Coordinates of C-alpha atoms in Angstrom, one line a residue:
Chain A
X11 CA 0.0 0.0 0.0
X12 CA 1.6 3.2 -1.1
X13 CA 0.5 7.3 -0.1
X14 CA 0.3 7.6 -3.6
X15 CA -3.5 6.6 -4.7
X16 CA -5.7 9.0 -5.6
X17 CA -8.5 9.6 -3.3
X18 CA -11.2 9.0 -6.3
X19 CA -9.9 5.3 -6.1
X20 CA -10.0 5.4 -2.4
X21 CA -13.6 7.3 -2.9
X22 CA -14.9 4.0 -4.9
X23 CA -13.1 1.1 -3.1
X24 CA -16.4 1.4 -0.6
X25 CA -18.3 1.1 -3.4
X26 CA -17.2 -1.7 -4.9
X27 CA -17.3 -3.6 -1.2
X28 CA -20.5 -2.6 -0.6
X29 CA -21.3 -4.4 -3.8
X30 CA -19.3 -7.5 -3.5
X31 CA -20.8 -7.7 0.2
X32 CA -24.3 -7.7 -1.2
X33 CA -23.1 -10.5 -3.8
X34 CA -21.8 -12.4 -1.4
X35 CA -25.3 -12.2 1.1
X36 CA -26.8 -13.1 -2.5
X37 CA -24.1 -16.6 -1.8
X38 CA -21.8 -15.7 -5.5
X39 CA -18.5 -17.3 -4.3
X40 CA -16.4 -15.8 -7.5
X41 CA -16.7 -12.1 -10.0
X42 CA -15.3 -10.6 -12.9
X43 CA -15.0 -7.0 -13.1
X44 CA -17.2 -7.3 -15.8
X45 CA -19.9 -8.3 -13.8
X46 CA -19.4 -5.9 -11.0
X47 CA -19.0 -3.1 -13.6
X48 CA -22.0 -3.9 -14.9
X49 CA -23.6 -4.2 -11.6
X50 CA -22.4 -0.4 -10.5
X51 CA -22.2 1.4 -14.0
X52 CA -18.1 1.4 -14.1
X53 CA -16.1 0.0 -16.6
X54 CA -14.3 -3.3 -16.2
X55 CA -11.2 -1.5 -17.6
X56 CA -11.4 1.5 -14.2
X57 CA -12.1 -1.5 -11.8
X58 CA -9.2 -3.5 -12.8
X59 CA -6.9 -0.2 -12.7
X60 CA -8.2 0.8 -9.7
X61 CA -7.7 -2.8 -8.1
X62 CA -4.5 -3.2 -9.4
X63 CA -3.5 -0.3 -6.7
X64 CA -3.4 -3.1 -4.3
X65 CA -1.7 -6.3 -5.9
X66 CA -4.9 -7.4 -8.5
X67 CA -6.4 -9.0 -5.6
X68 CA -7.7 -11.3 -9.3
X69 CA -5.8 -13.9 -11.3
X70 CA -6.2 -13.0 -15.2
X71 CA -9.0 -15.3 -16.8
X72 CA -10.6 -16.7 -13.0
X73 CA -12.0 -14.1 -12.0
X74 CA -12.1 -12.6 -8.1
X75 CA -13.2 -14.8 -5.1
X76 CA -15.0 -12.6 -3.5
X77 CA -14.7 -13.4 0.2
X78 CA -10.7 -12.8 -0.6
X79 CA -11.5 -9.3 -2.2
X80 CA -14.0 -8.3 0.5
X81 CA -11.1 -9.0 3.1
X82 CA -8.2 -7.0 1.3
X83 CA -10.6 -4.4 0.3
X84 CA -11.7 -3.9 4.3
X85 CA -8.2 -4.1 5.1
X86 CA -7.1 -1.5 2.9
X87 CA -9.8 0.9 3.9
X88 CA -9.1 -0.3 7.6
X89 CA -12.6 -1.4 8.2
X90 CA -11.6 -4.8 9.4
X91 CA -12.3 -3.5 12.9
X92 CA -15.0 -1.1 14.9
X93 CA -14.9 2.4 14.8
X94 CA -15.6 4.4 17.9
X95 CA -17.6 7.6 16.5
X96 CA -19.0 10.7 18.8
X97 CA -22.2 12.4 17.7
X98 CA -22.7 16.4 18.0
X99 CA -26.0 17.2 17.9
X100 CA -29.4 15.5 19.4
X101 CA -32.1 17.1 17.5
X102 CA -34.4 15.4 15.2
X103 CA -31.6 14.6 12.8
X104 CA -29.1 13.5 15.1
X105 CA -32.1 11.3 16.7
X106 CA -32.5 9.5 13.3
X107 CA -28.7 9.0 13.3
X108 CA -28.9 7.0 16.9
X109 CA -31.9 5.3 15.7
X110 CA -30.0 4.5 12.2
X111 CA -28.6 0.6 12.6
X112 CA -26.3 0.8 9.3
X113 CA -23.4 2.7 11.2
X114 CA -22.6 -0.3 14.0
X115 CA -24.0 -3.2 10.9
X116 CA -21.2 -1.9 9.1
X117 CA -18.5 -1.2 11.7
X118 CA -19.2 2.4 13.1
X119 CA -20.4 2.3 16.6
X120 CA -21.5 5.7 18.4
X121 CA -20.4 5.7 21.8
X122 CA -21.4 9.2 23.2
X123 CA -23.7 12.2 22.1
X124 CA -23.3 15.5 23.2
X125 CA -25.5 18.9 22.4
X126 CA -25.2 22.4 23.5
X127 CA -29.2 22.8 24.6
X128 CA -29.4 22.5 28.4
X129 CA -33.0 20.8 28.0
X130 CA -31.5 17.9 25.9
X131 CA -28.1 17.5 28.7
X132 CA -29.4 13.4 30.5
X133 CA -31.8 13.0 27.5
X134 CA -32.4 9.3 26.6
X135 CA -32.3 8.2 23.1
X136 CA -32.4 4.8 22.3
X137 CA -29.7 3.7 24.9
X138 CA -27.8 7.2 24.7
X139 CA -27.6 9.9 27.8
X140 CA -27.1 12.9 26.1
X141 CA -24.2 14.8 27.5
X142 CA -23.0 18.6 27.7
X143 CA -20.3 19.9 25.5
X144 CA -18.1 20.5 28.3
X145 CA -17.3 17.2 28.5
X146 CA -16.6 16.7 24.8
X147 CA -13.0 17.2 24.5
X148 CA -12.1 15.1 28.1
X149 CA -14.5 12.0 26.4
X150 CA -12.7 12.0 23.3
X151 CA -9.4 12.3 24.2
X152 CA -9.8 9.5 27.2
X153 CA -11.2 6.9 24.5
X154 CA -8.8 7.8 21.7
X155 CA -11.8 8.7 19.6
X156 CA -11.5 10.0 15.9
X157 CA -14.6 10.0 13.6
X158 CA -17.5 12.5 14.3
X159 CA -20.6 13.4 12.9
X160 CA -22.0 16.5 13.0
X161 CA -26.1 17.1 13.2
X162 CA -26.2 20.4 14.9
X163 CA -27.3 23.6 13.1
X164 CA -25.1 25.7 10.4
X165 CA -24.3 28.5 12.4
X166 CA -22.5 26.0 15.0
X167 CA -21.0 23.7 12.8
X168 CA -17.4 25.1 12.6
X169 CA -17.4 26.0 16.6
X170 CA -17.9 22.2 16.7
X171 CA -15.8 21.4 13.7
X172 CA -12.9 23.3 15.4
X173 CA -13.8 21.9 19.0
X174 CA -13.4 18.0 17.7
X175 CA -10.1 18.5 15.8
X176 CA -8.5 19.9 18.7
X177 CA -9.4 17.0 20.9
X178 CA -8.0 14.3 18.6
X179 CA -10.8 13.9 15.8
X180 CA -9.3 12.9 12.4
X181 CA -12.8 12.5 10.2
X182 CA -15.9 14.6 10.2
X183 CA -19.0 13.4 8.7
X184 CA -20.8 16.5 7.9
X185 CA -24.5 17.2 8.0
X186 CA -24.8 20.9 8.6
X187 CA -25.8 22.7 5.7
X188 CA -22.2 24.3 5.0
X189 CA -18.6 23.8 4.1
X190 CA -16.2 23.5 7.1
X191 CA -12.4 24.6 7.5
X192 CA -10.5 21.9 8.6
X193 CA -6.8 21.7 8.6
X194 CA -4.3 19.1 6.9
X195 CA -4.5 15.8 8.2
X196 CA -8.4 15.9 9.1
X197 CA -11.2 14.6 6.6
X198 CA -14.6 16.0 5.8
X199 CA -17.4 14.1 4.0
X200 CA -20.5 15.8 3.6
X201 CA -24.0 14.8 3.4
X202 CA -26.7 16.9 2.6
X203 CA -29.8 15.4 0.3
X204 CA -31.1 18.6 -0.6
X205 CA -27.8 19.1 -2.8
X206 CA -28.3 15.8 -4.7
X207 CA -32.5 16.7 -4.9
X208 CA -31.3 20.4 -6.6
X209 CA -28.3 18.3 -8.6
X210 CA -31.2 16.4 -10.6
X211 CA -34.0 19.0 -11.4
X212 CA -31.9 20.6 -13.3
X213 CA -32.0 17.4 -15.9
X214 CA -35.6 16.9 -15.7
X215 CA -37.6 18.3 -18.7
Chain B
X17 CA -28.5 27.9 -21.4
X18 CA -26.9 24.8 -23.5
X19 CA -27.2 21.0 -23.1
X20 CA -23.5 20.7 -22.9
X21 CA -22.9 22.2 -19.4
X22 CA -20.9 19.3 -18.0
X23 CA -22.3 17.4 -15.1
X24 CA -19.8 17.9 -12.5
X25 CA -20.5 22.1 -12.7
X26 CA -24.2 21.0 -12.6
X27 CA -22.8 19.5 -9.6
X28 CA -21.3 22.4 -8.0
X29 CA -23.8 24.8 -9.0
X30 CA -25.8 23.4 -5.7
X31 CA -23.0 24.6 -3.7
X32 CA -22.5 27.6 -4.4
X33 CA -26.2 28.5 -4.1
X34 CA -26.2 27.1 -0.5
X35 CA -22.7 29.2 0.2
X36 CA -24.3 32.0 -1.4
X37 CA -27.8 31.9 0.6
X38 CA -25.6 31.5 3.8
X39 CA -23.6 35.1 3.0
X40 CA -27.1 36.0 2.3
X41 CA -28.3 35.4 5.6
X42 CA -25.2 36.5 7.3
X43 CA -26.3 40.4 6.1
X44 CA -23.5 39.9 2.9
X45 CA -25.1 42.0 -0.3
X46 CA -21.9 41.5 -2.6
X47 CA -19.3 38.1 -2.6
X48 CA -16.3 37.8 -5.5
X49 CA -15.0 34.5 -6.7
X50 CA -11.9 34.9 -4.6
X51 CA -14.1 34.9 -1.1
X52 CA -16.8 32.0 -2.5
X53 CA -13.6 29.7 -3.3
X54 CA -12.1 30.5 0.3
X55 CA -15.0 29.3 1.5
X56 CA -15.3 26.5 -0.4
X57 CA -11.8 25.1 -0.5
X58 CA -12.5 25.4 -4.9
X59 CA -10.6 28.1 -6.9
X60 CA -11.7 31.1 -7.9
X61 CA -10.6 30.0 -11.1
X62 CA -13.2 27.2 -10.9
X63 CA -16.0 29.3 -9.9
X64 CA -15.4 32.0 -12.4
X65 CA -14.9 29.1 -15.2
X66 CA -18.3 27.1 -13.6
X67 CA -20.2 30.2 -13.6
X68 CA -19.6 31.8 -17.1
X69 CA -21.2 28.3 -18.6
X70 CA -24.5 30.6 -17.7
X71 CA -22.8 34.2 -18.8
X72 CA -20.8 34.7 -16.0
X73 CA -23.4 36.4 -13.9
X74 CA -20.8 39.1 -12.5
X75 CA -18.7 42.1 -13.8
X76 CA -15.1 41.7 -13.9
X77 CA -13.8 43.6 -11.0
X78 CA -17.1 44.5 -9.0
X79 CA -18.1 41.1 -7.3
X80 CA -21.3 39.2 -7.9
X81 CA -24.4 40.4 -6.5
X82 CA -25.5 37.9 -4.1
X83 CA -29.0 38.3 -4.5
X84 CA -29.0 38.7 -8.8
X85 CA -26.7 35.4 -8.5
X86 CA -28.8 33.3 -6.2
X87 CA -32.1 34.2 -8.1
X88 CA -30.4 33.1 -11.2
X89 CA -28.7 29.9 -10.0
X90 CA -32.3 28.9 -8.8
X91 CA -32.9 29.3 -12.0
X92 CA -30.8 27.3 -13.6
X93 CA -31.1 24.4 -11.6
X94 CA -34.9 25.0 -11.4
X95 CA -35.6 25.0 -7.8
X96 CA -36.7 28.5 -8.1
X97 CA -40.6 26.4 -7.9
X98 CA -41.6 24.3 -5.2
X99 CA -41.2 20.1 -6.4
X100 CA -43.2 17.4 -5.3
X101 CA -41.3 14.7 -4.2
X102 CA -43.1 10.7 -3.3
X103 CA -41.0 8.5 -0.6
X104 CA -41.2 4.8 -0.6
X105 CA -40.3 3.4 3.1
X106 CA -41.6 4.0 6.3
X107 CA -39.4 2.3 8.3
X108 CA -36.6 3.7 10.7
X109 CA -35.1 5.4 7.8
X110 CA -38.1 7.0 6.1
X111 CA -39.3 8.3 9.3
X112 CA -37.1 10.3 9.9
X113 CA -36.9 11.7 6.2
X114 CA -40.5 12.7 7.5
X115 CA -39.5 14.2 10.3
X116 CA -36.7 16.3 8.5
X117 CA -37.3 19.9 7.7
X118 CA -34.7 20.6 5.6
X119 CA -36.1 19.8 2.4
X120 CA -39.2 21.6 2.3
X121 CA -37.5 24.6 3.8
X122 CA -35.6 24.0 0.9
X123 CA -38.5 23.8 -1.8
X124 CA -38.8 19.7 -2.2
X125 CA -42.1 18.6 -0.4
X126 CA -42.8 15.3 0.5
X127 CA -46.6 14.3 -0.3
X128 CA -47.3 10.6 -0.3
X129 CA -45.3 7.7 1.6
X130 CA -46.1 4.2 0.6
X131 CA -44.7 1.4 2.4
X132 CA -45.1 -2.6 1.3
X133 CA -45.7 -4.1 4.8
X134 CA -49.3 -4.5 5.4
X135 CA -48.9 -3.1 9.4
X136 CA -47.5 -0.2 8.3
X137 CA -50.4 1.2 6.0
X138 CA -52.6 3.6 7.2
X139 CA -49.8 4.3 10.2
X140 CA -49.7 8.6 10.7
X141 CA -46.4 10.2 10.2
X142 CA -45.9 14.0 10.8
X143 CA -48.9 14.7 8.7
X144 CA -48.4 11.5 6.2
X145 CA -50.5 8.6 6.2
X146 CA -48.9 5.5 5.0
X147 CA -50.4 4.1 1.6
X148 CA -50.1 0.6 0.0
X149 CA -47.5 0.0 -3.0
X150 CA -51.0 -0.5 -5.5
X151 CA -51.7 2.8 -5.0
X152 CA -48.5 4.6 -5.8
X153 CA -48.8 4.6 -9.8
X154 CA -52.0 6.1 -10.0
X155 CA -51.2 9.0 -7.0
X156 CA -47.7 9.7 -8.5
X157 CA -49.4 9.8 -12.4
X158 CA -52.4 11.6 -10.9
X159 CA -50.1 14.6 -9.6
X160 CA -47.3 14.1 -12.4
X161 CA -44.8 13.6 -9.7
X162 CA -40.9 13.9 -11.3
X163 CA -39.4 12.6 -8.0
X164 CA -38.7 10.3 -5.6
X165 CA -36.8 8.8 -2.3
X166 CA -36.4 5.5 -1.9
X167 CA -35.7 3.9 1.9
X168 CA -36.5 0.2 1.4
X169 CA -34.3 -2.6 2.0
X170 CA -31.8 -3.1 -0.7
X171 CA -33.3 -6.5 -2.0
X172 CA -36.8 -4.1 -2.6
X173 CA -35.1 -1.2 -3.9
X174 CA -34.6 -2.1 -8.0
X175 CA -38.2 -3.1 -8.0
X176 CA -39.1 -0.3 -6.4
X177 CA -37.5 1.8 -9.0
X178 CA -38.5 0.4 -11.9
X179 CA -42.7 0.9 -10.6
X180 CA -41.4 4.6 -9.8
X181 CA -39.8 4.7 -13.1
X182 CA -43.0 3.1 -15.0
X183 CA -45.2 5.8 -13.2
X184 CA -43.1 8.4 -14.6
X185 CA -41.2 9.1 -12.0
X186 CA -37.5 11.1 -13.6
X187 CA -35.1 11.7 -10.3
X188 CA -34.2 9.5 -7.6
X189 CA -32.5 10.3 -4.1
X190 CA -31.7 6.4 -3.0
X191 CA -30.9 5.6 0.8
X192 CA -31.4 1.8 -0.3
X193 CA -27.4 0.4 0.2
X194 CA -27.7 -0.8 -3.2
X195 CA -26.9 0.5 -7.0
X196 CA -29.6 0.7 -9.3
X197 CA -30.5 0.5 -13.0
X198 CA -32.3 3.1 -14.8
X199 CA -32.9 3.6 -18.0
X200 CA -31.6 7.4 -19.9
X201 CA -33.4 10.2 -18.8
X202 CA -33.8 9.0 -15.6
X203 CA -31.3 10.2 -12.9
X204 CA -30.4 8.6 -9.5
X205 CA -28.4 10.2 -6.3
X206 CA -27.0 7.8 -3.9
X207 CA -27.0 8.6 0.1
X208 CA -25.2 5.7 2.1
X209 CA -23.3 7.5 5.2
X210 CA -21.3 4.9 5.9
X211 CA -19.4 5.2 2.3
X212 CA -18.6 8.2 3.4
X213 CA -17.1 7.1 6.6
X214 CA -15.1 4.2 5.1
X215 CA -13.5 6.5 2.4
X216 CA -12.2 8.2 5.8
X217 CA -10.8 5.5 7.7
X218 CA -8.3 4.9 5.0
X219 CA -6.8 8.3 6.1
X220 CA -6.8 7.7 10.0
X221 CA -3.3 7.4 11.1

């Protein structure tokens, strides 16, 4: 594994082991980039480039065993363990984060909520106590925490932003409505549906 | 406007409206290139090179107009009109889509929810009531709905888009963990979190 991959072939490794995991659940055993390019709408010719990154993972002419791929492919992305994540935020959104059971399916287990509101501070959601932000930074830094997601509203999303990094957080999954400074070293990733919703009306007639 | 604007500045256009209604609301009448890109993390280059696809909008030396260039990128990516949008799913996920009030606020306005589990018909929501499957052609042909969310289980979700896409249905937001197949003309967004969060681990020291 070198530094020297581009991130839009880190940005579609997930991809292609989300869709080799559902292959798998569907009991293939063995792929062919043709079929998983024709499965996500990427030519066989990127997915063998991009593969071959890492070693191939694929002997010419056999094809990939998938359970083999699927383990390299989580070992490259270091998902071949749990992630410890904090959540900011404990409105309505960041509610339907706790409730959400893809993030601890899939490796990413929230371990602590915090909010600014004093109303919200002891809340119970699902099996979180919602604490204040005071005790962010001490939380973070005592379990060695580094992802975060943020649900809290625009105007406080780079207070927080700047709050996490300095206690330790590396990667910031965004859902305030707005683009966040962060320094070298620490990774953003944004979600915000209303962008994709506005990216698609422009193409309908 | 021409149908050769590139997809990726369709992309963008989406953010720069949502920096741009931020400055708004922040008191800011006037913005230049320069300032968006800061707060972006894009050139100015880029923005100035994006932006001239639809005439440039601004006059070499005195800034854009906020207000003029917000107007006009609603416009463009016609959101400047309120769309209605179905949602198929009302479990976890699609509940909380319910319960978010970003996109309305934002001019996409859920009307209908259809689920396929008999218990779940009927069930209120916010305002919704859930509907059965064999009612969602006729509703979304009824009130020529263009749009759609889908937050079904992944082995539902093709199936689902193909009866959206037979009722007319042109622009899908997926939550489903799943690619999906769609014939030309039809375009599909993809929303899956924990992508996000495993093109981040990579990165974690």
């Amino acid at each position: 594994m070198t530094p020297t991959i581009p991130d839009i072939v880190i940005g579609r490794l997930p991809v292609y082991l989300r869709a080799l995991t559902r292959l798998s659940q569907e009991g293939v055993d063995v792929t062919s980039s043709h079929e998983l390019g024709q499965r996500l709408g990427i030519s066989s010719a990127q997915i063998r480039k991009d593969l071959s990154h890492f070693g191939g993972f694929g002997k010419q002419g056999t094809g990939y065993q998938i359970s083999y791929l699927i383990d390299q492919l989580r070992q490259v992305l270091k998902v071949n363990r749990e992630w410890d994540v904090v959540l900011v935020g404990a409105g309505d959104l960041g509610s339907a984060l706790l409730h959400y059971r893809g993030f601890a399916e899939r490796g990413f287990k929230i371990t602590h909520v915090f909010d600014a509101a004093p109303e919200k501070i002891g809340k119970q959601i699902v099996q979180f106590s919602v604490q204040p932000m005071d005790e962010l930074q001490e939380t973070v830094q005592q379990h060695n925490i580094k992802m975060a997601m943020i649900a809290v509203p625009a105007e406080a999303a780079q207070r927080v932003t700047d709050l996490l990094i300095a206690s330790g957080v590396k990667a910031i999954l965004n859902y305030a409505p707005i683009n966040l400074n962060v320094p070298d070293g620490v990774n953003v990733q944004y979600i915000d549906p209303v962008l994709h919703m506005q990216r698609m009306t422009y193409y309908i007639p």
